[in-house]
Each structure stands twice: as C-alpha cells, then as structure tokens.
PDB file of C-alpha atoms in Angstrom:
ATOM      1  CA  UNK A 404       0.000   0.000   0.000  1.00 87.00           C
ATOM      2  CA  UNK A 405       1.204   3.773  -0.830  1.00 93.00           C
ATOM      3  CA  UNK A 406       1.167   5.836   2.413  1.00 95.00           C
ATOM      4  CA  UNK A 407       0.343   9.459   2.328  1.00 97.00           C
ATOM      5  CA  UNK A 408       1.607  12.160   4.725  1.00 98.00           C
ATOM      6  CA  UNK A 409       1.187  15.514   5.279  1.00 98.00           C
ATOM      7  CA  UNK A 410       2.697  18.345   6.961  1.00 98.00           C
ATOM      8  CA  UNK A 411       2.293  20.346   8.773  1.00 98.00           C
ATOM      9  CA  UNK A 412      -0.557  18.214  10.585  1.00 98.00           C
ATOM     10  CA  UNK A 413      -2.139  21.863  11.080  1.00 98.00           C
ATOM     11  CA  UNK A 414      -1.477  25.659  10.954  1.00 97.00           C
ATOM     12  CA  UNK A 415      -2.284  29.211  12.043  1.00 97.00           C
ATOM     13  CA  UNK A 416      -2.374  31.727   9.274  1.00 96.00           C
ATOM     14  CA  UNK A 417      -3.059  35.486   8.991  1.00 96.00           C
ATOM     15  CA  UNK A 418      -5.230  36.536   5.834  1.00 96.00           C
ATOM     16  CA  UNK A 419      -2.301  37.452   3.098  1.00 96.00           C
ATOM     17  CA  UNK A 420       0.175  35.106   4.223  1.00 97.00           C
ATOM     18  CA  UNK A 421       1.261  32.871   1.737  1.00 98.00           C
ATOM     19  CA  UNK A 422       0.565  29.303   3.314  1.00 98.00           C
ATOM     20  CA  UNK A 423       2.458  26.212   1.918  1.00 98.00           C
ATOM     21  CA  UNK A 424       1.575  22.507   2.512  1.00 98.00           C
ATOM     22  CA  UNK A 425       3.946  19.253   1.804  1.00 98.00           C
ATOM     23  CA  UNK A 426       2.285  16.058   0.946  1.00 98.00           C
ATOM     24  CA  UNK A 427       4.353  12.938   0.168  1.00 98.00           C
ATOM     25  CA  UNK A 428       3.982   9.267  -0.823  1.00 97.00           C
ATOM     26  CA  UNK A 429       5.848   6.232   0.383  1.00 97.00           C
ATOM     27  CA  UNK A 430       6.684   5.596  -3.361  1.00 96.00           C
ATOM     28  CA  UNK A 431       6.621   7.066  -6.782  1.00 96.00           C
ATOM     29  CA  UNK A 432       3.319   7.984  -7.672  1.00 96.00           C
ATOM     30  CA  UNK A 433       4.180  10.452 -10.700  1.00 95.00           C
ATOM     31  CA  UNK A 434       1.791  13.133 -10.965  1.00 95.00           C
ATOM     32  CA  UNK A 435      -1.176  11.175  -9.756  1.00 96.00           C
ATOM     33  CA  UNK A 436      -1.443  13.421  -6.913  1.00 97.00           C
ATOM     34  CA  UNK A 437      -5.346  15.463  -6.078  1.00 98.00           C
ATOM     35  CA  UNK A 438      -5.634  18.331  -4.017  1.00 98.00           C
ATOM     36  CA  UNK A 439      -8.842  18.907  -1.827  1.00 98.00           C
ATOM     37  CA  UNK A 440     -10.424  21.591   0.620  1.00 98.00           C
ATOM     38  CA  UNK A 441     -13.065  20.336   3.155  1.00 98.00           C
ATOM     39  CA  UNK A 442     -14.870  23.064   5.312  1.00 98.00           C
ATOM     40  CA  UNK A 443     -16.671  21.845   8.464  1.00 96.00           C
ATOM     41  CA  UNK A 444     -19.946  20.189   7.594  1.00 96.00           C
ATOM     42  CA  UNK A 445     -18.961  20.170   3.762  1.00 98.00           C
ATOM     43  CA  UNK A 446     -18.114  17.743   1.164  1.00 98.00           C
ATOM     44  CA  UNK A 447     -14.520  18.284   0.114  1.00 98.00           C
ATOM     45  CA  UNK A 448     -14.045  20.406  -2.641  1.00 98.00           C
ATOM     46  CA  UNK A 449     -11.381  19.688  -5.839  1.00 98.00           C
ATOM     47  CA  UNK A 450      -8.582  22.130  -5.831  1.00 98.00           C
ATOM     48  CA  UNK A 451      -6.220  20.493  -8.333  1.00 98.00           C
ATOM     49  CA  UNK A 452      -5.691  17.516 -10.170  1.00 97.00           C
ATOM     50  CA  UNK A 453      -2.855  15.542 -11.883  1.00 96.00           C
ATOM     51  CA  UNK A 454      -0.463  18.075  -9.101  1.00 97.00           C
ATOM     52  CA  UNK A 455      -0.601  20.870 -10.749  1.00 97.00           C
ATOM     53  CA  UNK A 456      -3.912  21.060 -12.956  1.00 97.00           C
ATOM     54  CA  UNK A 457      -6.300  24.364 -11.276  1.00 98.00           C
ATOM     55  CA  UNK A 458      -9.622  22.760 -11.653  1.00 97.00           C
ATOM     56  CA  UNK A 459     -12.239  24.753 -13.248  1.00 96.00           C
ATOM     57  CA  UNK A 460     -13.791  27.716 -11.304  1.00 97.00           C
ATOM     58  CA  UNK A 461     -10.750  27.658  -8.447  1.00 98.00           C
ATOM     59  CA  UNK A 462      -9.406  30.914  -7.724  1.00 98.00           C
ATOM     60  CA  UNK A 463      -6.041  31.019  -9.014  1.00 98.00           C
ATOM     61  CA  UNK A 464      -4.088  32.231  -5.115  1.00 98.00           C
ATOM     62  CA  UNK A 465      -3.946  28.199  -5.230  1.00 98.00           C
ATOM     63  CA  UNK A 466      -1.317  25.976  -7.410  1.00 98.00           C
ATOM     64  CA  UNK A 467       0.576  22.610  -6.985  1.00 98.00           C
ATOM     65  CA  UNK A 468       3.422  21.197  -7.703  1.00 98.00           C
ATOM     66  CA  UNK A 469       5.937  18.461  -7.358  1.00 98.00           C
ATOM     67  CA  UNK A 470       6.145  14.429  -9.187  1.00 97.00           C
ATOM     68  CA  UNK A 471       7.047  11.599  -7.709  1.00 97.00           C
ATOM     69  CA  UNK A 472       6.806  11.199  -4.029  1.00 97.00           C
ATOM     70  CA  UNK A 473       7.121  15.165  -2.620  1.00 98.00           C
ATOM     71  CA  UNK A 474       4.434  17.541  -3.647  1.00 98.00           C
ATOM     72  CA  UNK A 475       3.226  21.201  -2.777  1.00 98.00           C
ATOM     73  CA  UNK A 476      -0.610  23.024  -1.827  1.00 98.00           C
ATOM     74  CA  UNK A 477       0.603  26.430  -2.085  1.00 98.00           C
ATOM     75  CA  UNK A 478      -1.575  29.258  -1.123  1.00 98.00           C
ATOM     76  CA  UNK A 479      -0.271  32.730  -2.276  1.00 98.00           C
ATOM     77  CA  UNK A 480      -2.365  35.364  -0.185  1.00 97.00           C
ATOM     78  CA  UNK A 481      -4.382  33.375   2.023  1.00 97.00           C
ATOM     79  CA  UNK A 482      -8.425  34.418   1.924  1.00 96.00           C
ATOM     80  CA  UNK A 483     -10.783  34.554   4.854  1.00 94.00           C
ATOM     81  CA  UNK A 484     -12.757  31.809   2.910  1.00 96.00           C
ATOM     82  CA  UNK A 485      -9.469  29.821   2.596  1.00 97.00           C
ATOM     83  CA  UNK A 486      -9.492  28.656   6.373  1.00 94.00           C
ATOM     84  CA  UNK A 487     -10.247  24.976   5.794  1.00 97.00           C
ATOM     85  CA  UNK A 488      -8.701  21.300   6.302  1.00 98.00           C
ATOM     86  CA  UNK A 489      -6.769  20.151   2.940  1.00 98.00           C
ATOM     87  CA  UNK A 490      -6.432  16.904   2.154  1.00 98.00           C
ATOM     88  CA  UNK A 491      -4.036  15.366  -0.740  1.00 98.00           C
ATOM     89  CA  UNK A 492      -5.458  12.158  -2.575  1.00 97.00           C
ATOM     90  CA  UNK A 493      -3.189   9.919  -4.865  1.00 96.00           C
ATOM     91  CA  UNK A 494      -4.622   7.711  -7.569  1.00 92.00           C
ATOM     92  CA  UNK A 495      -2.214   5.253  -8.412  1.00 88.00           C
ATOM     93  CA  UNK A 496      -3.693   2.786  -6.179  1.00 85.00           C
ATOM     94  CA  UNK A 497      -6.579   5.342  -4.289  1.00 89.00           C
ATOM     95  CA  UNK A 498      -5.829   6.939  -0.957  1.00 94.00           C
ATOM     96  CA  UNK A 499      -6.266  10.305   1.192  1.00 97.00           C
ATOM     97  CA  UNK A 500      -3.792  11.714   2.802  1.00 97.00           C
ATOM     98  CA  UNK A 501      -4.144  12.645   6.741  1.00 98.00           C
ATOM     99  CA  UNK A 502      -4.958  16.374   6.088  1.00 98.00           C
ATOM    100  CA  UNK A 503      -3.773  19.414   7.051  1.00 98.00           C
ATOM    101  CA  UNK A 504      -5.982  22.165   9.021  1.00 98.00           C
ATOM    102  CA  UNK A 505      -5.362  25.717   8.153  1.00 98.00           C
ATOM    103  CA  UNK A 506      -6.677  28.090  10.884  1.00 95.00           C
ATOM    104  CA  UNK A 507      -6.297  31.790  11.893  1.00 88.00           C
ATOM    105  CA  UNK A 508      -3.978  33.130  14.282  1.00 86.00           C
TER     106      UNK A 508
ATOM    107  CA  UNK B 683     -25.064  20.661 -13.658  1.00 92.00           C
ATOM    108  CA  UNK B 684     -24.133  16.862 -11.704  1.00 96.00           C
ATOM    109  CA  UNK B 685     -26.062  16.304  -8.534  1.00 97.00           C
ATOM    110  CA  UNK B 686     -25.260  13.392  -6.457  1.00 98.00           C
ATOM    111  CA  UNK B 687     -27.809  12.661  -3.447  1.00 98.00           C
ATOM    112  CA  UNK B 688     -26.875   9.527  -0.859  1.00 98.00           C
ATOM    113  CA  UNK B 689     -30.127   7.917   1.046  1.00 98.00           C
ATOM    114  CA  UNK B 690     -30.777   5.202   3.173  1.00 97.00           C
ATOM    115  CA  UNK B 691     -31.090   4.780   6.872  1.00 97.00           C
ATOM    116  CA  UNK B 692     -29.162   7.097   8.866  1.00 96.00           C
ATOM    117  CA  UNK B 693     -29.176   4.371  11.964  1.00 98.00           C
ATOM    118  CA  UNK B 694     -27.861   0.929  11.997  1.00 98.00           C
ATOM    119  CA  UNK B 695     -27.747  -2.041  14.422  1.00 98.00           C
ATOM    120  CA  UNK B 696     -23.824  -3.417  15.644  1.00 98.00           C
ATOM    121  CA  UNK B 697     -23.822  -6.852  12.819  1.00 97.00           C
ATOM    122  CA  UNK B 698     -26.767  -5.578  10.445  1.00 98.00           C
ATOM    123  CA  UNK B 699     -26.007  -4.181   6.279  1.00 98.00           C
ATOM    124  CA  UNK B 700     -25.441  -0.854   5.964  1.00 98.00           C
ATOM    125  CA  UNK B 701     -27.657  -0.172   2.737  1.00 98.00           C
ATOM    126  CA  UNK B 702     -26.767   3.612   1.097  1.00 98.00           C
ATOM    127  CA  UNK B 703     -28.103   4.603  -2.598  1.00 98.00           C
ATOM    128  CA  UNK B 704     -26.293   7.088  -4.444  1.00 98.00           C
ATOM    129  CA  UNK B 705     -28.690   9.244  -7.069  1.00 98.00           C
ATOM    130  CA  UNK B 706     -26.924  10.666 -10.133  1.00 97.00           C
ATOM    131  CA  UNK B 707     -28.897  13.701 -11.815  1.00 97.00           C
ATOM    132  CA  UNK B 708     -27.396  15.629 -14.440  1.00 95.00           C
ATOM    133  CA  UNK B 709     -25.045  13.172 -16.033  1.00 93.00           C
ATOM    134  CA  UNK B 710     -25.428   9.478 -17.180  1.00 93.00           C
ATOM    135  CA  UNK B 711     -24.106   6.972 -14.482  1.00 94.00           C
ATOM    136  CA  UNK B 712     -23.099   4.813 -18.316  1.00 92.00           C
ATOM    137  CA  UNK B 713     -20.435   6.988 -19.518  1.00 88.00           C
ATOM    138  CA  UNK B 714     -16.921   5.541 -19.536  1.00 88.00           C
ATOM    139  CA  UNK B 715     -15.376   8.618 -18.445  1.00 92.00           C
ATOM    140  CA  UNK B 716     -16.525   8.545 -15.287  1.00 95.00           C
ATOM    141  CA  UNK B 717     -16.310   6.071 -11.971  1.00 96.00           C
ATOM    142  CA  UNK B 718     -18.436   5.723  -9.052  1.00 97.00           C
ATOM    143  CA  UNK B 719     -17.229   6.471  -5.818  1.00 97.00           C
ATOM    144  CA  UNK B 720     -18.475   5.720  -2.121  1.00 98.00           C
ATOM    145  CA  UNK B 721     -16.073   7.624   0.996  1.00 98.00           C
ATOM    146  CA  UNK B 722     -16.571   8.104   4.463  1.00 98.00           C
ATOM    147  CA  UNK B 723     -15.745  10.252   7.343  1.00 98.00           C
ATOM    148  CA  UNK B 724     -15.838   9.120  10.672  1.00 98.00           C
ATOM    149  CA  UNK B 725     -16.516  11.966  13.581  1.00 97.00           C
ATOM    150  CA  UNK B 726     -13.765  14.068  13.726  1.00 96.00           C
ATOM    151  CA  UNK B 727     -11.208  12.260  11.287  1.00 97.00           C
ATOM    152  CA  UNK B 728     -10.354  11.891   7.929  1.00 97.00           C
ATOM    153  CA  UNK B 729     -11.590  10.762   4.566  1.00 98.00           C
ATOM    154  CA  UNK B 730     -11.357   7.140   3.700  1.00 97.00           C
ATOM    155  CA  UNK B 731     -11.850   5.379   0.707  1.00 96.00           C
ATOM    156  CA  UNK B 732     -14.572   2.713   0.670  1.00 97.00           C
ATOM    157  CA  UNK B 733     -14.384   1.430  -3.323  1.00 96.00           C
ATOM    158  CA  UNK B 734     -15.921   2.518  -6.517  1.00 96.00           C
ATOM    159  CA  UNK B 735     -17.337   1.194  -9.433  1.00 96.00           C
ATOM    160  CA  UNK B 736     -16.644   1.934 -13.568  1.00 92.00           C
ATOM    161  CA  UNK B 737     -19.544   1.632 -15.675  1.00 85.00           C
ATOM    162  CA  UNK B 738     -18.020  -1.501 -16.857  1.00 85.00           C
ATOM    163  CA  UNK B 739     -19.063  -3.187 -13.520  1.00 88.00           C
ATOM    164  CA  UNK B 740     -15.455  -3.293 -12.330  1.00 92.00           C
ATOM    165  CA  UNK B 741     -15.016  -2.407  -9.093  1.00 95.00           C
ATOM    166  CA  UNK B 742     -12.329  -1.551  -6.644  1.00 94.00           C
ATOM    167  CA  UNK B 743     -12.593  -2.218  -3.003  1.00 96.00           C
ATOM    168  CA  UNK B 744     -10.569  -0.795  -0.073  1.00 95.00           C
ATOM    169  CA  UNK B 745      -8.591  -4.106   1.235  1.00 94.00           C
ATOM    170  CA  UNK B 746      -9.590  -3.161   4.813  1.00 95.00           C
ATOM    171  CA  UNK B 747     -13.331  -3.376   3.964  1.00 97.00           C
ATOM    172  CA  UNK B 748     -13.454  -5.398   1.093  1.00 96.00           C
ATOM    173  CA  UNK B 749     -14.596  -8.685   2.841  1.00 97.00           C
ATOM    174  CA  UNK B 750     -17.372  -6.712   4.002  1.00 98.00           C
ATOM    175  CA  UNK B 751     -18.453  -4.014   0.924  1.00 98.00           C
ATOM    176  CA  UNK B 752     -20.323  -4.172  -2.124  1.00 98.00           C
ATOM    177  CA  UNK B 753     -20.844  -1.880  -4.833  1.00 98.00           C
ATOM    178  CA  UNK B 754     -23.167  -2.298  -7.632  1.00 96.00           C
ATOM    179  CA  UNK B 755     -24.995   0.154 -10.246  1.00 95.00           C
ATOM    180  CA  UNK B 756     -28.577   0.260 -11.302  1.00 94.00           C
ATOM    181  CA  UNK B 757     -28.080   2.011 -15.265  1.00 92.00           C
ATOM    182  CA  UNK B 758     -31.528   2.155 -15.712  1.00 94.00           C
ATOM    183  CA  UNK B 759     -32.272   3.982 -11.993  1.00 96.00           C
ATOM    184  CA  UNK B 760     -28.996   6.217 -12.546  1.00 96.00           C
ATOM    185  CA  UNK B 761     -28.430   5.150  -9.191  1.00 96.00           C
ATOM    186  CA  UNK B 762     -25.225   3.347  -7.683  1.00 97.00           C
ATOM    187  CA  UNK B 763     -25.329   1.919  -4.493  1.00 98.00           C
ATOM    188  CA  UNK B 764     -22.995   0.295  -0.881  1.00 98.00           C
ATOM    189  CA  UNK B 765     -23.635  -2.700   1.170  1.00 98.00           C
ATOM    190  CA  UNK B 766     -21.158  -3.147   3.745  1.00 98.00           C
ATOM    191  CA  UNK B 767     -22.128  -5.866   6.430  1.00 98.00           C
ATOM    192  CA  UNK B 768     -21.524  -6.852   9.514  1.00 98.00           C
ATOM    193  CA  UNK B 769     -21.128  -3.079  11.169  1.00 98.00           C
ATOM    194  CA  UNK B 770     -19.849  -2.019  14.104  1.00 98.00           C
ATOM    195  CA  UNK B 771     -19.223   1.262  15.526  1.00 98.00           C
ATOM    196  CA  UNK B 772     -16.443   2.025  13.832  1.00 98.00           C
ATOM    197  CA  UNK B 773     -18.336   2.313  10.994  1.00 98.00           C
ATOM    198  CA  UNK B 774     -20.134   5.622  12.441  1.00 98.00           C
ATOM    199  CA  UNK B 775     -19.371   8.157   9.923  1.00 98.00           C
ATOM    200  CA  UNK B 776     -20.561  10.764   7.217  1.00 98.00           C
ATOM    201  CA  UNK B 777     -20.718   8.701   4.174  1.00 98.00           C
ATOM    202  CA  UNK B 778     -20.064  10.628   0.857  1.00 98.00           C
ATOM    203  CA  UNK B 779     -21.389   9.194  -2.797  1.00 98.00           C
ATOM    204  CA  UNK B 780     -18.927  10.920  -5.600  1.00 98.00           C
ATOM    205  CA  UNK B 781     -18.337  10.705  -8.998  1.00 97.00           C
ATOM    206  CA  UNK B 782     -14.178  10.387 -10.521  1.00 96.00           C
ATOM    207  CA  UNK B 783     -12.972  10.872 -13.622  1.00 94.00           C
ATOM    208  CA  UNK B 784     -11.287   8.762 -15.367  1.00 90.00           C
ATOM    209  CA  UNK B 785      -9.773   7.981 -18.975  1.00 82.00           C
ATOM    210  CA  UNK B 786      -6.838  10.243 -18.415  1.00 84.00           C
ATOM    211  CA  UNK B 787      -3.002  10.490 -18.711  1.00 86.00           C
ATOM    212  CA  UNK B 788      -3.049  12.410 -16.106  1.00 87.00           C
ATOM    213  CA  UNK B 789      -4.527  10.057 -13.505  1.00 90.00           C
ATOM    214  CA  UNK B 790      -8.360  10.144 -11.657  1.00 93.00           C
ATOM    215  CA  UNK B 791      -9.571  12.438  -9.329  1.00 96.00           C
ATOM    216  CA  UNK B 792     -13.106  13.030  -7.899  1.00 97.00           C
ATOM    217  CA  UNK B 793     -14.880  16.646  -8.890  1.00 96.00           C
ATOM    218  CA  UNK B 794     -18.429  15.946  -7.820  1.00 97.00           C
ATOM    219  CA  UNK B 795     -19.375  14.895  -4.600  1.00 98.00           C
ATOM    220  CA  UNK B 796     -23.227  14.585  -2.520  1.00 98.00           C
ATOM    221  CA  UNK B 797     -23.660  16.165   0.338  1.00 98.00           C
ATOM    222  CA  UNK B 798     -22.719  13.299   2.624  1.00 98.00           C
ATOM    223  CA  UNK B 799     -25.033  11.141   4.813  1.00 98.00           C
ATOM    224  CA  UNK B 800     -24.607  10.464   8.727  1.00 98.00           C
ATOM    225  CA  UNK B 801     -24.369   6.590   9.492  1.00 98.00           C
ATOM    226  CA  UNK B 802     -24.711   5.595  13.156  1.00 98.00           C
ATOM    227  CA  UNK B 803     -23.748   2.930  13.867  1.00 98.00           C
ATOM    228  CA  UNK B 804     -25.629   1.892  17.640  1.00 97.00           C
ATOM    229  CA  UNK B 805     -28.434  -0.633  19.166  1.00 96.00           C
TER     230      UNK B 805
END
C-alpha cells in the first residue's frame, strides 16, 4: 500500500500570508497526486488535479506542484474563505492523505 | 449541472447491512469517463476510501473493507449503491457518494461529490 503524509498536521495563518503545505507518498506515484479543501460540515471540494492542474472555477491564489513522491498546496495570499482542512489524494492505487488544518492566528 | 444525493437509513444495528443509494442527476451513471465512488468520514477524522465502481461493472474495493463491501450500479435507476455488512461502531461516519474521472493520462480524481449522509452505527 502507498502511504500518504502531510505536513504540517495543522497551521495558524493570517489573511495574506502565503501558506504552503507538503504532501508525500511512500513511493513514486508520478503526478497522480489530487488536491482537496473540506470546510466543516462540507463535502470536500477539488482544488487540483494531476499536481498541478487548477480545476475549473478555483481561484487562481492556489497551485501545486511536485512528481514523484514530494508535492506542494501552495496558497499565495491566504483568503478569509481559505481557512479549511486540505487533504491530498493519490490515484495510483486510491488513498487520502491525513490532512492538514489551516486556521487563523 | 451533476447532482449526487446519498439515502438510506441514517441508523444501523452493531452486525446488520449498511444499505446507502447514491442518485446521479445531471449526467449518465453509463459513460466511460466517469467512476463511481463511495467515501466516508468518521466523527472528527479523515476521509477514507470505501471502493468505486466503472460503468463496466469493475469495481475496486478498499482491502480493509473489502470482505465486508459491495458496490453495484442500477443504469436504468442512474443510481449506484454500498452494502457493507456486519457493522460495528467504527463504521459511524458521514458517508459521501462521488463521482471520478477517469480515462486520463493524467490520472483520476473526484470533482463531484453529494452532500454526505450520517451513518450511526448503535443498538
């Protein structure tokens, strides 16, 4: 099985900061790598796709990166709507990763 | 626009079937480019992948669950649905009916998901 971690586990952000989250697998997973945002008592949301793809009708503060087993959620002027738990997904062989909960300070 | 809507019981008994329909609207639960996803969320945690289905009727199964889940489609209902038996409390959880795409060189991902359905799991 491919394990998924994140970090930081959570955060405390001011609106405008630019926030950054790591996500890695325990082995190569290319570019098969999903970002999501989940707000409390929501469905999660699709941020990107294939690392780096901005799905449709995402505002574009958010963009990914990375291939292979390290990959970046980067946030570039964090929005008061922005304060959420992200979670990173891969599909090689279908898992979540633990999320990471972005918060205000 | 897609619309996915889960129903079914929002209490079960400790050993019973957990029995949750998924209704598609706005899209065709046939078309290849798409696969059929069931997730859930226990209290608190994170997301977990139960299994999903491809219109082919292939299916994919979380190995932790997979003695326990099924996953079937209904084409002519648009509907997909779970059955995962033998429950226990640890299967208390919001339990989220999506749709993935698929077909890609880029890999699958889920954009549409229903609102999510409490499951308790309690006698």
């Amino acid at each position: 099985d491919i394990q998924m971690t994140q970090s930081p586990s959570s955060l405390s952000a001011s609106v405008g900061d630019r926030v950054t989250i790591t996500c890695r697998a325990s082995q190569s997973i290319s570019s098969y790598l999903n970002w999501y945002q989940q707000k409390p008592g929501k469905a999660p949301k699709l941020l990107i796709y294939a690392a780096s793809s901005l799905q449709s009708g995402v505002p574009s503060r958010f963009s990914g990166s990375g291939s292979g087993t390290d990959f970046t959620l980067t946030i570039s002027s964090l929005q008061p709507e922005d304060f959420a738990t992200y979670y990173c997904q891969q599909s090689y062989s279908t898992s979540f990763g633990p999320g990471t909960k972005v918060d205000i300070k | 626009q897609v619309q996915l809507q889960e129903s079914g019981p929002g209490l079960v008994k400790p050993s019973q079937t957990l029995s949750l329909t998924c209704t598609v609207s706005g899209g065709s639960i046939s078309s290849g480019d798409y696969y059929w996803s069931w997730i859930r969320q226990p209290p608190g945690k994170g997301l977990e992948w139960i299994g999903y289905i491809y219109y082919s009727g292939s299916t994919y199964y979380n190995p932790s669950l997979k003695s326990r889940v099924t996953i079937s489609v209904d084409t002519s209902k648009n509907q997909f649905s779970l059955k995962l038996s033998s429950v226990t409390a640890a299967d208390t959880a919001v339990y989220y009916c999506a749709r993935g795409v698929t077909g890609t060189t880029l890999g699958e991902w889920v954009d549409y998901w229903g609102q999510g359905t409490l499951v308790t799991v309690s006698s």
